[in-house]
PDB file of C-alpha atoms in Angstrom:
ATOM      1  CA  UNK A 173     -76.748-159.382 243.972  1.00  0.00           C
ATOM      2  CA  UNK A 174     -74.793-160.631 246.848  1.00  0.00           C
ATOM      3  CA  UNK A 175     -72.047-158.309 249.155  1.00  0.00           C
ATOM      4  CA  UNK A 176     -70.084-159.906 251.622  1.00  0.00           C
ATOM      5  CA  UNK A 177     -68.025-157.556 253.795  1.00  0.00           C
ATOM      6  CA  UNK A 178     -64.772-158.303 254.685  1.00  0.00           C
ATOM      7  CA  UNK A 179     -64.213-155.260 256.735  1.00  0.00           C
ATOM      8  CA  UNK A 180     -66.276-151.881 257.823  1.00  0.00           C
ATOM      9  CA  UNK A 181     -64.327-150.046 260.314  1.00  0.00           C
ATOM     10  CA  UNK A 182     -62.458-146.729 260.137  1.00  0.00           C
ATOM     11  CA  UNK A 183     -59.077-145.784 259.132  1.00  0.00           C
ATOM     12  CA  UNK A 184     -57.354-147.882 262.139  1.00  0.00           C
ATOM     13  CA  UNK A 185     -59.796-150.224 262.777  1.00  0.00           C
ATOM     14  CA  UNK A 186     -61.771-150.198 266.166  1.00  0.00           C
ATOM     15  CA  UNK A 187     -60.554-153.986 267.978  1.00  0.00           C
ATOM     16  CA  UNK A 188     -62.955-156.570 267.002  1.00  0.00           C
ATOM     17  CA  UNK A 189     -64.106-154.444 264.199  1.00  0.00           C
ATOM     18  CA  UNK A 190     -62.158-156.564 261.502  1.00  0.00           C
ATOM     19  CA  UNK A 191     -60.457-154.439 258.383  1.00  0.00           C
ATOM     20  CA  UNK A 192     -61.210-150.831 257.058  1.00  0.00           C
ATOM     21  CA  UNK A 193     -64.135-151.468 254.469  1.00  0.00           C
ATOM     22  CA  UNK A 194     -63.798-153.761 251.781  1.00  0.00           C
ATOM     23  CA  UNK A 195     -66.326-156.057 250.600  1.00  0.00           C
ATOM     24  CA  UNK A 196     -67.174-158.410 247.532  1.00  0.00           C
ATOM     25  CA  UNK A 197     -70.063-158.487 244.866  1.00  0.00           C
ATOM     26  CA  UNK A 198     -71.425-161.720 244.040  1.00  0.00           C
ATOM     27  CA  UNK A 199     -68.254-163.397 245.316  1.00  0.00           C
ATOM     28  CA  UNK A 200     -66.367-161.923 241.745  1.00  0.00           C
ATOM     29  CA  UNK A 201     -66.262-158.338 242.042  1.00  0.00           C
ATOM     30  CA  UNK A 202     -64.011-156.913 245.132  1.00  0.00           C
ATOM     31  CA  UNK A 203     -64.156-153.190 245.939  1.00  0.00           C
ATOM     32  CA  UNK A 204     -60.923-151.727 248.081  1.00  0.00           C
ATOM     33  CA  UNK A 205     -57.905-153.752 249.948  1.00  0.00           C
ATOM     34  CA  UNK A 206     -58.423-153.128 253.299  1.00  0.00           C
ATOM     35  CA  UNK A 207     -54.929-154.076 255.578  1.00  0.00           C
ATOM     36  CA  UNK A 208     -56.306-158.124 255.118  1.00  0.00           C
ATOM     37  CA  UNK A 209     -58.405-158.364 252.468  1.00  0.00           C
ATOM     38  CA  UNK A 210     -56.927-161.300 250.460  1.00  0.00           C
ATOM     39  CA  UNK A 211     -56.541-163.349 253.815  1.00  0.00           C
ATOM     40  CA  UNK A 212     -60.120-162.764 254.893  1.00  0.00           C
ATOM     41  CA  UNK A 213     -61.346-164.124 251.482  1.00  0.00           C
ATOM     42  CA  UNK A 214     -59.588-167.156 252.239  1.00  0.00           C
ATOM     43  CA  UNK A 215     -60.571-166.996 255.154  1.00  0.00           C
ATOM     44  CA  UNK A 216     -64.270-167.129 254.346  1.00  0.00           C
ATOM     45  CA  UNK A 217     -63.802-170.115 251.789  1.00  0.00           C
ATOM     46  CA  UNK A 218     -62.733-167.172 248.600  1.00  0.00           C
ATOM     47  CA  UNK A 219     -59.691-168.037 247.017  1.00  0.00           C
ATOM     48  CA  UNK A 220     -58.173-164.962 246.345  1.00  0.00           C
ATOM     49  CA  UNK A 221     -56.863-165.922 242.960  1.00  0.00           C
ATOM     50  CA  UNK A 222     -60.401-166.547 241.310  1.00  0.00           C
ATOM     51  CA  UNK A 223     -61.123-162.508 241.749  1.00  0.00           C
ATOM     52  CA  UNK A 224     -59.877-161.553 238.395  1.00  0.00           C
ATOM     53  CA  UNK A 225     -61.294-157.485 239.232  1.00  0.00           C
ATOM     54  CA  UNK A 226     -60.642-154.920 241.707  1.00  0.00           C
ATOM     55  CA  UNK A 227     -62.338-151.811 241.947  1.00  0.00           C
ATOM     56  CA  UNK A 228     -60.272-148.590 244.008  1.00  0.00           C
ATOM     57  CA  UNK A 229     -62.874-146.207 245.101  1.00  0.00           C
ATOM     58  CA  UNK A 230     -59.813-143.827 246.168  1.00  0.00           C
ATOM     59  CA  UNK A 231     -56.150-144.447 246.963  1.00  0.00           C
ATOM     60  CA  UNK A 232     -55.614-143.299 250.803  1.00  0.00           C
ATOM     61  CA  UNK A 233     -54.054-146.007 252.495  1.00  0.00           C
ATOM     62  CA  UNK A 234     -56.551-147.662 254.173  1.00  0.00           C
ATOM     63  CA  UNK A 235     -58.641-148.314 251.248  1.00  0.00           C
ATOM     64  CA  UNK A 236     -54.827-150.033 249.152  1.00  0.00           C
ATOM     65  CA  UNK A 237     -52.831-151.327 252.027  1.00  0.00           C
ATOM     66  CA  UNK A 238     -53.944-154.834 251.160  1.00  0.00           C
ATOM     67  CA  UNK A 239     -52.655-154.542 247.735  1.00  0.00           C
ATOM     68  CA  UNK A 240     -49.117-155.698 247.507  1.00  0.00           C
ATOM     69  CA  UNK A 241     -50.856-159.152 250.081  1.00  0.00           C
ATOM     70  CA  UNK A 242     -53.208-159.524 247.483  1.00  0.00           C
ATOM     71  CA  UNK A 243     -51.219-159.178 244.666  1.00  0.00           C
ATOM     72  CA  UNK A 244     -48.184-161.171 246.010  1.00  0.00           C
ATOM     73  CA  UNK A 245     -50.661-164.077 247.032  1.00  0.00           C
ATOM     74  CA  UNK A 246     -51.359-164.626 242.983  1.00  0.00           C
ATOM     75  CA  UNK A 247     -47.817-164.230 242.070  1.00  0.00           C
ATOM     76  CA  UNK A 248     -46.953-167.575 244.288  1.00  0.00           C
ATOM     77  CA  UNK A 249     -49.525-169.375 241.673  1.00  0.00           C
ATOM     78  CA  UNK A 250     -48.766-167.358 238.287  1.00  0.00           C
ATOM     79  CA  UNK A 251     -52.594-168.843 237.231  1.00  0.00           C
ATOM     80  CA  UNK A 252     -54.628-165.706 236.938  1.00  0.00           C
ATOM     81  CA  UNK A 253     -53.765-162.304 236.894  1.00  0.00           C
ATOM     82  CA  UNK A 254     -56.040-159.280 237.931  1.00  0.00           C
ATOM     83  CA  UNK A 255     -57.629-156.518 236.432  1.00  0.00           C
ATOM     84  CA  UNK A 256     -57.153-153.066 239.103  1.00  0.00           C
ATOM     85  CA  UNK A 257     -59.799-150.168 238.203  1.00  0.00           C
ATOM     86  CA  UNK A 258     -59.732-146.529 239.995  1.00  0.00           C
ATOM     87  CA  UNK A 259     -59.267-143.321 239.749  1.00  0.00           C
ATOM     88  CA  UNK A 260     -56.407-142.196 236.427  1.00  0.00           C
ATOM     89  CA  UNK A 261     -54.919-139.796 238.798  1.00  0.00           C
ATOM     90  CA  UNK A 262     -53.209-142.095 241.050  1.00  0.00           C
ATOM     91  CA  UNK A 263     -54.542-145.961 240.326  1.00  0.00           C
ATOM     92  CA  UNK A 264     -51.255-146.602 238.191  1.00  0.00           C
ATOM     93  CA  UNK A 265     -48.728-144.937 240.525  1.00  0.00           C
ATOM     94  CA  UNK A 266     -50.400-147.535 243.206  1.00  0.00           C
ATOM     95  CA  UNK A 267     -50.001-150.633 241.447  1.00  0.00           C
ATOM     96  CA  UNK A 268     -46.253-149.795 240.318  1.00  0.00           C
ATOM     97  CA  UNK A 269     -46.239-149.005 244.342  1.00  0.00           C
ATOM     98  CA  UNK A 270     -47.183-152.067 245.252  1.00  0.00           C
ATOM     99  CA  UNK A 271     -45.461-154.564 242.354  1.00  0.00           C
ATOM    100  CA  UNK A 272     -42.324-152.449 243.672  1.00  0.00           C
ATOM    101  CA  UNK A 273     -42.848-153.876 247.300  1.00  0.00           C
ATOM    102  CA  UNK A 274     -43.610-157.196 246.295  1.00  0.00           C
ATOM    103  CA  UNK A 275     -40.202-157.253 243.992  1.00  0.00           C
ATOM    104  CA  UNK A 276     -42.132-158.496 240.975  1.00  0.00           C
ATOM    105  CA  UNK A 277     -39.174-157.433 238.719  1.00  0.00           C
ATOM    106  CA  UNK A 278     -36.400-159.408 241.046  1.00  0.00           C
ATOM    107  CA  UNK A 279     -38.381-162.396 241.977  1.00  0.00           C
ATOM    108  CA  UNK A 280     -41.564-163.141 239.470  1.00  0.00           C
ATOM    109  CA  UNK A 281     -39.768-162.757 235.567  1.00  0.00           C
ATOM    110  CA  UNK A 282     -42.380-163.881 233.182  1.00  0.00           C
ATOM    111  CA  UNK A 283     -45.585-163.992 235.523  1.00  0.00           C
ATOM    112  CA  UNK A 284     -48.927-162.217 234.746  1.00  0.00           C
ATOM    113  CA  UNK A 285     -48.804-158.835 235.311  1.00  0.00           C
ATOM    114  CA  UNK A 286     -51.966-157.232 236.690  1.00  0.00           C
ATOM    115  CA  UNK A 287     -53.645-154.924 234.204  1.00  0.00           C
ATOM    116  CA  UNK A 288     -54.414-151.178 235.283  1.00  0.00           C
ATOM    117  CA  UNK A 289     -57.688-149.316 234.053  1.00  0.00           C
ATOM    118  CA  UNK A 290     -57.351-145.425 234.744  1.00  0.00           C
ATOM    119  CA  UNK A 291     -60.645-144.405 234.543  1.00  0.00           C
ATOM    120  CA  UNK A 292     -62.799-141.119 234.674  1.00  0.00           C
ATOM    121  CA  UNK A 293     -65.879-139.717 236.287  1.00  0.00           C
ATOM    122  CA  UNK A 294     -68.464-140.037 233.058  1.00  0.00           C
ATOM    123  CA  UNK A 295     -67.053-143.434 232.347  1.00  0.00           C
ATOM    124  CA  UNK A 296     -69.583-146.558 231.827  1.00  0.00           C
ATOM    125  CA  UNK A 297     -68.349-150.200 231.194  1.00  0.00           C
ATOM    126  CA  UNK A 298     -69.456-154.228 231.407  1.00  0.00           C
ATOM    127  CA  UNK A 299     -67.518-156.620 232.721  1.00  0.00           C
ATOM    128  CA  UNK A 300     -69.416-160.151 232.109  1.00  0.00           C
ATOM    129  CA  UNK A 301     -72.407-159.742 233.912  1.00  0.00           C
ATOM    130  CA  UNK A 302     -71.656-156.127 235.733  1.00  0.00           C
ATOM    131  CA  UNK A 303     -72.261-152.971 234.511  1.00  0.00           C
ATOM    132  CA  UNK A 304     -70.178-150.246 236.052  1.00  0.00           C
ATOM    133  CA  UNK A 305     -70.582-146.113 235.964  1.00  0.00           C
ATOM    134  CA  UNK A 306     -68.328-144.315 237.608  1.00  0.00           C
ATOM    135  CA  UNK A 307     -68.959-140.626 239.211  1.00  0.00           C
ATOM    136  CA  UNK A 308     -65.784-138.283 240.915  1.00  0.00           C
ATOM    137  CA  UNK A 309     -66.102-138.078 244.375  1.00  0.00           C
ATOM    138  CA  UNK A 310     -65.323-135.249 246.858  1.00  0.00           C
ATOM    139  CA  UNK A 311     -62.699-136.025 248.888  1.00  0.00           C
ATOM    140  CA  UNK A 312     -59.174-134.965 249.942  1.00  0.00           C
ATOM    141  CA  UNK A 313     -58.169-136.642 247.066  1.00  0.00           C
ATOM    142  CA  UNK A 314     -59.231-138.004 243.949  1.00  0.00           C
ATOM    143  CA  UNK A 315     -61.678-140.864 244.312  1.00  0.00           C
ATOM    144  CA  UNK A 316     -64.707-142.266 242.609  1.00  0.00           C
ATOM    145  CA  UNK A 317     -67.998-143.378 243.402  1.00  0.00           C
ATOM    146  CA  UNK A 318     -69.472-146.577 241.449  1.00  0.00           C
ATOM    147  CA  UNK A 319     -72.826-147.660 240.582  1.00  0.00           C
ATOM    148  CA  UNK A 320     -73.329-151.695 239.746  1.00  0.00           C
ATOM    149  CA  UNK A 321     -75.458-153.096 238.011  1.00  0.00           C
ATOM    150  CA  UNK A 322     -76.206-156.606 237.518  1.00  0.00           C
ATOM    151  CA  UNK A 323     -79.268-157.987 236.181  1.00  0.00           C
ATOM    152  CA  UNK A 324     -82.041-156.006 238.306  1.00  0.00           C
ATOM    153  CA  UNK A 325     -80.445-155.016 240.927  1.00  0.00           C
ATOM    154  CA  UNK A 326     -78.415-151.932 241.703  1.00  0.00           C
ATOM    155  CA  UNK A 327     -75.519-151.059 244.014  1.00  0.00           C
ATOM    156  CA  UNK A 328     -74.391-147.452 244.708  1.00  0.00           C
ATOM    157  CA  UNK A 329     -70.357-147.198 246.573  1.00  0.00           C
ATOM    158  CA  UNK A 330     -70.019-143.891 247.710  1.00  0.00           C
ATOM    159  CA  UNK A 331     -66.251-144.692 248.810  1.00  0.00           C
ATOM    160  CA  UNK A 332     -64.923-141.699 251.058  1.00  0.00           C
ATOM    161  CA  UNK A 333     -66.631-138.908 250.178  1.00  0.00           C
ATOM    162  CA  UNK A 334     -68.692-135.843 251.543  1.00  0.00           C
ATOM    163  CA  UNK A 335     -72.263-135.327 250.533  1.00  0.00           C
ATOM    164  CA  UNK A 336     -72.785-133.331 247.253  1.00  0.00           C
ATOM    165  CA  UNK A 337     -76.113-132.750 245.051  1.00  0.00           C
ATOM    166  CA  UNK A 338     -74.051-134.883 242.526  1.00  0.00           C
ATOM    167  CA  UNK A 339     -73.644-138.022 244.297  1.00  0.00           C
ATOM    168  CA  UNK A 340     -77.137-138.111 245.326  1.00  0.00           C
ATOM    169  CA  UNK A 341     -78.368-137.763 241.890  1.00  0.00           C
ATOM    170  CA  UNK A 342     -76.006-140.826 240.852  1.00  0.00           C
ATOM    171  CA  UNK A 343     -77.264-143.283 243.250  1.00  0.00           C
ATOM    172  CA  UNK A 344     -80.807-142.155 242.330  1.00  0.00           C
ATOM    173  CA  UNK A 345     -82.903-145.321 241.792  1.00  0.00           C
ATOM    174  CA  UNK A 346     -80.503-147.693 243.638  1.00  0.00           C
ATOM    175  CA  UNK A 347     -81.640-150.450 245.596  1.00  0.00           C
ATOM    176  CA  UNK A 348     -78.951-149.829 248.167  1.00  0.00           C
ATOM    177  CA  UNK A 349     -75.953-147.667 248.701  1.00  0.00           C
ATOM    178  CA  UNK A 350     -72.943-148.287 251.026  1.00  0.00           C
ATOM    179  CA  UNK A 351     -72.084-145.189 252.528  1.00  0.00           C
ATOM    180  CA  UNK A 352     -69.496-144.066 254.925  1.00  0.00           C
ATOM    181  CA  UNK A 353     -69.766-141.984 258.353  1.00  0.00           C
ATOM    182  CA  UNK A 354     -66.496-141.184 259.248  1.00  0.00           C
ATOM    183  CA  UNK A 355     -67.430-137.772 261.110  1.00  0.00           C
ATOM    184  CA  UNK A 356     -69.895-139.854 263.259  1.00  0.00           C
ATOM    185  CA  UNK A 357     -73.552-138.880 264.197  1.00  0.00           C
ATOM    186  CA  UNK A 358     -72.385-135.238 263.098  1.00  0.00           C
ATOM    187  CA  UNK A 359     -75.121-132.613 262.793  1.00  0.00           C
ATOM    188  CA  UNK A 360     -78.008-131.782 260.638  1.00  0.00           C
ATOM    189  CA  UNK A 361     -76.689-128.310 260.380  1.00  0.00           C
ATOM    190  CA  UNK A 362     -73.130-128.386 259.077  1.00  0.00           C
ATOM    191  CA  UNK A 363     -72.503-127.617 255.141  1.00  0.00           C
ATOM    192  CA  UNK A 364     -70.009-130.590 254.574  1.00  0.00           C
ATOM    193  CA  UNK A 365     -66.555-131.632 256.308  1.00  0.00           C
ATOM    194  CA  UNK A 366     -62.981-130.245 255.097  1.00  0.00           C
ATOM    195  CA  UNK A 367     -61.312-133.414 255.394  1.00  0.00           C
ATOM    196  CA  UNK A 368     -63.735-134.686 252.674  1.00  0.00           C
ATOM    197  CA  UNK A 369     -65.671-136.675 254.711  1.00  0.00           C
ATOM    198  CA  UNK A 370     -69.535-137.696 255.674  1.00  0.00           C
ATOM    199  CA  UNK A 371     -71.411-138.503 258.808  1.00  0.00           C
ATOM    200  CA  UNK A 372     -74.822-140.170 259.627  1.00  0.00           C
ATOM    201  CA  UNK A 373     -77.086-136.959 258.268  1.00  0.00           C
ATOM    202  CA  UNK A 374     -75.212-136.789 255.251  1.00  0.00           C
ATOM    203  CA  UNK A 375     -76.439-141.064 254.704  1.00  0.00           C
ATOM    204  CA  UNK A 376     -79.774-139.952 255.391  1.00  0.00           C
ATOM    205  CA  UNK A 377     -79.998-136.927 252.870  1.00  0.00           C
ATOM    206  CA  UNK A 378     -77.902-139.424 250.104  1.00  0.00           C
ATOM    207  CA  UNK A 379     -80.496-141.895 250.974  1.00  0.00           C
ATOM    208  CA  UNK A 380     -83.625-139.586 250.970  1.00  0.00           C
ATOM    209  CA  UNK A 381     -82.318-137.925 247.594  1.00  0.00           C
ATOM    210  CA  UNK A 382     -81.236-141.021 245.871  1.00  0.00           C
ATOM    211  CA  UNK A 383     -84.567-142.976 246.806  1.00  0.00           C
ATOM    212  CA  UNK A 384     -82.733-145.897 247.415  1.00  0.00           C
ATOM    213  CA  UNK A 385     -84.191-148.973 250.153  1.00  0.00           C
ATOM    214  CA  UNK A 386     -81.296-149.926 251.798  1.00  0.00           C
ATOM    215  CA  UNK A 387     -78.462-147.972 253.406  1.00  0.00           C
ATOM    216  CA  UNK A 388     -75.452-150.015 254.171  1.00  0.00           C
ATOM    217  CA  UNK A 389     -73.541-147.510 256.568  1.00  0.00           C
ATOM    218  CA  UNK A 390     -69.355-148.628 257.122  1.00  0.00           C
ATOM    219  CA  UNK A 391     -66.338-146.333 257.811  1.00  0.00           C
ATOM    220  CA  UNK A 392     -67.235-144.823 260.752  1.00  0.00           C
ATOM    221  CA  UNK A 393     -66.750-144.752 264.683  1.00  0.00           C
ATOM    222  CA  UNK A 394     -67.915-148.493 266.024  1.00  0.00           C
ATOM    223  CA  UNK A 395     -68.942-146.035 269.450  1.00  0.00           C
ATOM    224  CA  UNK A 396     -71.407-143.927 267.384  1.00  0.00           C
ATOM    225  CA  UNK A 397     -73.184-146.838 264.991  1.00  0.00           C
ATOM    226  CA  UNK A 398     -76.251-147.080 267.253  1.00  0.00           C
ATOM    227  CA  UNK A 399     -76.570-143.161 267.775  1.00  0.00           C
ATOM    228  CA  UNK A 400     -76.093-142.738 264.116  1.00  0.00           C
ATOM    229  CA  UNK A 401     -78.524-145.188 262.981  1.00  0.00           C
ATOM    230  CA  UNK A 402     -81.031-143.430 265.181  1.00  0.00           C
ATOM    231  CA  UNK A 403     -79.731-140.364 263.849  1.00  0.00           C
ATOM    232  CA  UNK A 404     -80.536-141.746 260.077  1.00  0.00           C
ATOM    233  CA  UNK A 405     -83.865-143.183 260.852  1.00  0.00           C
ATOM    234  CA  UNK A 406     -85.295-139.740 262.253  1.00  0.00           C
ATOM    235  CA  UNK A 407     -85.636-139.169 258.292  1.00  0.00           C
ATOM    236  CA  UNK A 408     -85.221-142.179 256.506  1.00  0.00           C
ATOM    237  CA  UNK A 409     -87.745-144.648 256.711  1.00  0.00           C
ATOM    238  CA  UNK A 410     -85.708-147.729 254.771  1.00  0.00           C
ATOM    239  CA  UNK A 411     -83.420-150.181 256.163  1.00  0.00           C
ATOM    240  CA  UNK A 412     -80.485-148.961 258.068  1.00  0.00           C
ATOM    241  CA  UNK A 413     -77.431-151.567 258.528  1.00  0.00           C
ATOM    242  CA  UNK A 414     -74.461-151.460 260.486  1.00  0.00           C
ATOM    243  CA  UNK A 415     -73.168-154.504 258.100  1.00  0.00           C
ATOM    244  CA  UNK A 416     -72.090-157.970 259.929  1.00  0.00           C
ATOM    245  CA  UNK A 417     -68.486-159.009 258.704  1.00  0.00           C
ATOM    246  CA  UNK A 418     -68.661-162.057 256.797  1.00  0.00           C
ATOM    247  CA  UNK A 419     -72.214-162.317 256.527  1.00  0.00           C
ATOM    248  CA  UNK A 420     -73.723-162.502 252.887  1.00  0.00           C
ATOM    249  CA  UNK A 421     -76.582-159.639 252.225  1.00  0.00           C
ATOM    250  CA  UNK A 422     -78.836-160.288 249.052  1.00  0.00           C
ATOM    251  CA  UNK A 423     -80.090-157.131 247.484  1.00  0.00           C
TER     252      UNK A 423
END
């Protein structure tokens, strides 16, 4: 399984950092729209119109702003549409959102429409060669967290999210997990973060729980990535990565 990320910094990115986290599976599968997301596919030799699937771990701004680009950017072709997954609460609302912004009813008559799949925590699918379960996260609003299979190898997306027994359990067995630190280094002590959010101790005890080998850590303070990786490693013994943007990791 390949990821490429396209971007892994916080809400308003940190300069240099790139785009809030978004990244691709095996150059097919793309997971959020950060604020550039179609443009850095083409960017990295992707053309935006062969991803046919896009999975919404949650639909805060930063994690959808690239939709209307993205969607817009296959509209000028009309040769493939694409297939948006997330969370029923508000995955529908977001598309319409976005088709609104691009004018799709004024200027694109007769195109293909993307398709919208509402889906649950409990849910399990296949899409060609993926296999997809889906878990509710805890945020400030209604996300989910993904697990991927394909072939061997398994991916756990935590999307925003604090820690919770739950999500642990659900990445259990993973080979890697991408996981978010938007509170920082934090502390070992704290319970978990109102705004729905994790920091570096809550990776390590979702890494220790899950048993997984690989910790991909995104979403947080570019200041605090050394200090939290130090922070992780003081209990976790597997790879910790501060992920390189554009570089392809093979899990």
């Amino acid at each position: 399984m390949e990821i490429i990320f396209l971007g892994k910094s916080k809400c308003i990115p940190d300069e240099h950092h790139g785009d809030t986290p978004c990244f691709i599976i095996d150059r097919k599968y793309l997971v959020d729209l950060g604020y550039k997301s179609a443009l850095t596919l083409a960017d990295i030799g992707i053309d935006p119109n062969d991803i046919e699937h896009v999975f919404v771990t949650h639909c805060h701004h930063d994690h959808i702003m690239g939709l209307p680009l993205f969607l817009f950017y296959k509209m000028q072709t009309r040769k493939t549409t694409a297939h948006i997954y997330g969370h029923h609460q508000d995955i529908a609302d977001t598309v319409e959102r976005a088709k609104m912004m691009c004018m799709f009813d004024k200027y694109y008559e007769g195109a293909p429409m993307p398709t919208v799949h509402e889906l649950y925590g409990g849910d399990s699918f296949d899409i060609d060669d993926l296999h997809v379960e889906c878990l509710e996260s805890s945020h400030a609003i209604k996300g989910l967290c993904y697990r991927f299979t394909i072939g061997d190898k398994t991916l756990g997306i935590l999307g925003d999210s604090r820690y919770t027994p739950e999500i642990a359990e659900f990445f259990k067995g993973c080979d890697a997990v991408i996981h978010e630190f938007s509170m920082g280094v934090g502390s070992p002590e704290h319970d978990f973060w109102a705004n729905g959010h994790s920091c570096a101790y809550d990776a390590a005890r979702t890494a220790l729980e899950s048993g997984t080998k690989k910790l991909f850590l995104v979403h947080g303070p570019m200041t605090a990535v050394e200090r939290s990786v130090s922070a992780i490693k003081e209990s976790f013994d597997g790879d910790v990565i501060s992920p390189e943007l554009w570089r392809s990791y093979e899990i």
